[in-house]
Amino acid sequence: METLKKAVNILVMVYLLIAFLFLLRILSVSKFVALFDLANDAQFYNRLLWIGAVLLLAELLLENAYIATLKRSLGRERQQLSDLKVKHTELKAKHYDQQLRATAAPLTPQPAPAKPVVTTPPSKPGATPAEEEAELIITPAPMPPTLNPEENPNLPPTDHRPSF
């Protein structure tokens, strides 16, 4: 299809070149009338017009057929691409499932210890139990005092604010 399209394009270009040579009077119409044994110049121009019309019609039909085949092949390629994307997603899902199975299988639950283990911090030698207990107690930080919003010294005075 593409080679036929190229051939018709070349024929159209050659035809246009010859037609312009005749229209610009570089080639003599009377010599071609005598060469092809035509009655007059009008008959020559009539045949030149018919040849041009047939060539342009052929080019138009071939271009439309070529565009239609390109659209069809593009549609097929898009369908193949979407099929490949679906297949790729399925393969990724299978791979992920296999990885989950592979990592989950060797893990065995650890048995719970029979007795809870109590750890005691090391004690200082010569310290009394009250001192040890005082060291273990963590006291929270004091809470900052809360102020009434009207008494907050960081706010600008209310008498300068515009009222709405």
mmCIF file of C-alpha atoms in Angstrom:
data_model
loop_
_atom_site.group_PDB
_atom_site.id
_atom_site.type_symbol
_atom_site.label_atom_id
_atom_site.label_comp_id
_atom_site.label_asym_id
_atom_site.label_seq_id
_atom_site.Cartn_x
_atom_site.Cartn_y
_atom_site.Cartn_z
ATOM 1 C CA MET A 1 0.000 0.000 0.000
ATOM 2 C CA GLU A 2 2.781 2.379 0.926
ATOM 3 C CA THR A 3 4.756 1.803 -2.290
ATOM 4 C CA LEU A 4 1.629 2.410 -4.389
ATOM 5 C CA LYS A 5 1.011 5.625 -2.450
ATOM 6 C CA LYS A 6 4.574 6.778 -3.084
ATOM 7 C CA ALA A 7 4.298 5.972 -6.807
ATOM 8 C CA VAL A 8 1.060 7.969 -7.158
ATOM 9 C CA ASN A 9 2.649 10.892 -5.269
ATOM 10 C CA ILE A 10 5.568 10.896 -7.711
ATOM 11 C CA LEU A 11 3.185 10.792 -10.696
ATOM 12 C CA VAL A 12 1.231 13.739 -9.284
ATOM 13 C CA MET A 13 4.426 15.749 -8.819
ATOM 14 C CA VAL A 14 5.545 15.011 -12.395
ATOM 15 C CA TYR A 15 2.086 15.940 -13.710
ATOM 16 C CA LEU A 16 2.119 19.252 -11.810
ATOM 17 C CA LEU A 17 5.574 20.053 -13.144
ATOM 18 C CA ILE A 18 4.467 19.403 -16.749
ATOM 19 C CA ALA A 19 1.220 21.352 -16.273
ATOM 20 C CA PHE A 20 3.109 24.378 -14.928
ATOM 21 C CA LEU A 21 5.567 24.198 -17.825
ATOM 22 C CA PHE A 22 2.626 24.347 -20.259
ATOM 23 C CA LEU A 23 0.849 27.110 -18.352
ATOM 24 C CA LEU A 24 3.997 29.237 -18.171
ATOM 25 C CA ARG A 25 4.501 28.622 -21.909
ATOM 26 C CA ILE A 26 7.916 27.073 -21.426
ATOM 27 C CA LEU A 27 6.719 23.992 -23.333
ATOM 28 C CA SER A 28 4.923 24.578 -26.592
ATOM 29 C CA VAL A 29 1.328 23.331 -26.703
ATOM 30 C CA SER A 30 1.220 23.388 -30.524
ATOM 31 C CA LYS A 31 4.125 20.905 -30.766
ATOM 32 C CA PHE A 32 2.354 18.478 -28.405
ATOM 33 C CA VAL A 33 -0.900 18.914 -30.368
ATOM 34 C CA ALA A 34 0.924 17.866 -33.515
ATOM 35 C CA LEU A 35 2.810 15.069 -31.683
ATOM 36 C CA PHE A 36 -0.391 13.454 -30.362
ATOM 37 C CA ASP A 37 -2.373 14.220 -33.550
ATOM 38 C CA LEU A 38 -5.029 16.308 -31.793
ATOM 39 C CA ALA A 39 -7.466 18.692 -33.529
ATOM 40 C CA ASN A 40 -6.678 21.850 -31.538
ATOM 41 C CA ASP A 41 -5.185 23.241 -28.332
ATOM 42 C CA ALA A 42 -8.473 22.978 -26.435
ATOM 43 C CA GLN A 43 -8.540 19.221 -26.904
ATOM 44 C CA PHE A 44 -4.969 18.999 -25.523
ATOM 45 C CA TYR A 45 -5.885 21.048 -22.426
ATOM 46 C CA ASN A 46 -9.025 18.931 -22.000
ATOM 47 C CA ARG A 47 -6.952 15.729 -21.927
ATOM 48 C CA LEU A 48 -4.407 17.338 -19.582
ATOM 49 C CA LEU A 49 -7.264 18.250 -17.252
ATOM 50 C CA TRP A 50 -8.683 14.704 -17.315
ATOM 51 C CA ILE A 51 -5.278 13.192 -16.566
ATOM 52 C CA GLY A 52 -4.886 15.556 -13.624
ATOM 53 C CA ALA A 53 -8.346 14.790 -12.290
ATOM 54 C CA VAL A 54 -7.734 11.015 -12.461
ATOM 55 C CA LEU A 55 -4.336 11.363 -10.746
ATOM 56 C CA LEU A 56 -5.735 13.526 -7.966
ATOM 57 C CA LEU A 57 -8.662 11.140 -7.444
ATOM 58 C CA ALA A 58 -6.238 8.195 -7.212
ATOM 59 C CA GLU A 59 -4.110 10.081 -4.698
ATOM 60 C CA LEU A 60 -7.142 10.992 -2.600
ATOM 61 C CA LEU A 61 -8.406 7.401 -2.500
ATOM 62 C CA LEU A 62 -4.981 5.992 -1.680
ATOM 63 C CA GLU A 63 -4.374 8.531 1.092
ATOM 64 C CA ASN A 64 -7.741 7.744 2.689
ATOM 65 C CA ALA A 65 -7.143 3.985 2.461
ATOM 66 C CA TYR A 66 -3.653 4.422 3.917
ATOM 67 C CA ILE A 67 -4.984 6.499 6.832
ATOM 68 C CA ALA A 68 -7.698 3.904 7.480
ATOM 69 C CA THR A 69 -5.125 1.090 7.640
ATOM 70 C CA LEU A 70 -2.955 3.169 9.976
ATOM 71 C CA LYS A 71 -5.920 3.781 12.284
ATOM 72 C CA ARG A 72 -6.790 0.087 12.275
ATOM 73 C CA SER A 73 -3.230 -0.922 13.111
ATOM 74 C CA LEU A 74 -3.062 1.748 15.826
ATOM 75 C CA GLY A 75 -6.267 0.369 17.351
ATOM 76 C CA ARG A 76 -4.802 -3.144 17.337
ATOM 77 C CA GLU A 77 -1.602 -1.901 18.975
ATOM 78 C CA ARG A 78 -3.575 -0.069 21.678
ATOM 79 C CA GLN A 79 -5.563 -3.242 22.368
ATOM 80 C CA GLN A 80 -2.350 -5.265 22.595
ATOM 81 C CA LEU A 81 -0.869 -2.663 24.926
ATOM 82 C CA SER A 82 -3.878 -2.757 27.237
ATOM 83 C CA ASP A 83 -3.776 -6.580 27.210
ATOM 84 C CA LEU A 84 -0.092 -6.479 28.098
ATOM 85 C CA LYS A 85 -0.761 -4.025 30.935
ATOM 86 C CA VAL A 86 -3.431 -6.327 32.357
ATOM 87 C CA LYS A 87 -1.117 -9.330 32.053
ATOM 88 C CA HIS A 88 1.719 -7.359 33.668
ATOM 89 C CA THR A 89 -0.520 -6.408 36.592
ATOM 90 C CA GLU A 90 -1.599 -10.030 37.054
ATOM 91 C CA LEU A 91 2.014 -11.226 37.015
ATOM 92 C CA LYS A 92 2.981 -8.575 39.573
ATOM 93 C CA ALA A 93 0.119 -9.710 41.808
ATOM 94 C CA LYS A 94 1.197 -13.374 41.513
ATOM 95 C CA HIS A 95 4.794 -12.417 42.286
ATOM 96 C CA TYR A 96 3.701 -10.432 45.334
ATOM 97 C CA ASP A 97 1.580 -13.358 46.566
ATOM 98 C CA GLN A 98 4.525 -15.728 46.100
ATOM 99 C CA GLN A 99 6.771 -13.393 48.078
ATOM 100 C CA LEU A 100 4.228 -13.222 50.885
ATOM 101 C CA ARG A 101 3.959 -17.015 50.987
ATOM 102 C CA ALA A 102 7.731 -17.411 50.903
ATOM 103 C CA THR A 103 8.342 -14.974 53.760
ATOM 104 C CA ALA A 104 5.371 -16.120 55.856
ATOM 105 C CA ALA A 105 6.106 -19.865 55.670
ATOM 106 C CA PRO A 106 9.399 -20.058 57.646
ATOM 107 C CA LEU A 107 8.120 -17.860 60.440
ATOM 108 C CA THR A 108 6.983 -20.023 63.353
ATOM 109 C CA PRO A 109 5.300 -18.576 66.396
ATOM 110 C CA GLN A 110 7.582 -18.380 69.421
ATOM 111 C CA PRO A 111 6.266 -20.123 72.512
ATOM 112 C CA ALA A 112 5.266 -17.817 75.344
ATOM 113 C CA PRO A 113 7.634 -17.844 78.307
ATOM 114 C CA ALA A 114 6.415 -19.974 81.197
ATOM 115 C CA LYS A 115 7.134 -17.338 83.837
ATOM 116 C CA PRO A 116 7.289 -13.597 83.308
ATOM 117 C CA VAL A 117 10.789 -12.312 83.786
ATOM 118 C CA VAL A 118 11.057 -9.461 86.243
ATOM 119 C CA THR A 119 14.075 -7.277 85.919
ATOM 120 C CA THR A 120 15.148 -5.042 88.727
ATOM 121 C CA PRO A 121 17.479 -2.145 88.286
ATOM 122 C CA PRO A 122 20.833 -2.530 89.941
ATOM 123 C CA SER A 123 20.898 -0.992 93.377
ATOM 124 C CA LYS A 124 23.622 1.188 94.780
ATOM 125 C CA PRO A 125 25.562 -0.318 97.593
ATOM 126 C CA GLY A 126 24.631 1.264 100.919
ATOM 127 C CA ALA A 127 21.423 2.911 99.628
ATOM 128 C CA THR A 128 18.245 2.637 101.657
ATOM 129 C CA PRO A 129 15.066 1.286 100.052
ATOM 130 C CA ALA A 130 13.401 4.715 100.297
ATOM 131 C CA GLU A 131 16.240 6.305 98.330
ATOM 132 C CA GLU A 132 16.042 3.594 95.678
ATOM 133 C CA GLU A 133 12.299 4.098 95.365
ATOM 134 C CA ALA A 134 12.715 7.887 95.076
ATOM 135 C CA GLU A 135 15.137 7.388 92.195
ATOM 136 C CA LEU A 136 12.664 5.136 90.366
ATOM 137 C CA ILE A 137 9.751 7.585 90.509
ATOM 138 C CA ILE A 138 9.614 9.891 87.533
ATOM 139 C CA THR A 139 7.879 13.143 88.230
ATOM 140 C CA PRO A 140 6.055 14.864 85.365
ATOM 141 C CA ALA A 141 6.937 18.377 84.331
ATOM 142 C CA PRO A 142 4.802 21.081 85.896
ATOM 143 C CA MET A 143 1.875 22.326 83.818
ATOM 144 C CA PRO A 144 2.100 25.965 82.752
ATOM 145 C CA PRO A 145 -0.513 28.200 84.293
ATOM 146 C CA THR A 146 -3.583 28.838 82.238
ATOM 147 C CA LEU A 147 -4.711 32.384 81.789
ATOM 148 C CA ASN A 148 -8.022 33.866 81.007
ATOM 149 C CA PRO A 149 -7.865 35.125 77.377
ATOM 150 C CA GLU A 150 -8.903 38.590 78.503
ATOM 151 C CA GLU A 151 -6.013 38.725 81.002
ATOM 152 C CA ASN A 152 -3.352 37.485 78.553
ATOM 153 C CA PRO A 153 -0.580 40.105 78.546
ATOM 154 C CA ASN A 154 0.634 39.020 75.070
ATOM 155 C CA LEU A 155 -2.548 40.151 73.341
ATOM 156 C CA PRO A 156 -2.891 43.755 72.144
ATOM 157 C CA PRO A 157 -5.403 45.888 73.976
ATOM 158 C CA THR A 158 -8.969 45.350 72.867
ATOM 159 C CA ASP A 159 -9.864 49.020 72.746
ATOM 160 C CA HIS A 160 -7.745 49.552 69.582
ATOM 161 C CA ARG A 161 -9.480 46.787 67.630
ATOM 162 C CA PRO A 162 -12.199 47.793 65.175
ATOM 163 C CA SER A 163 -15.610 46.461 66.006
ATOM 164 C CA PHE A 164 -17.848 44.987 63.367
#
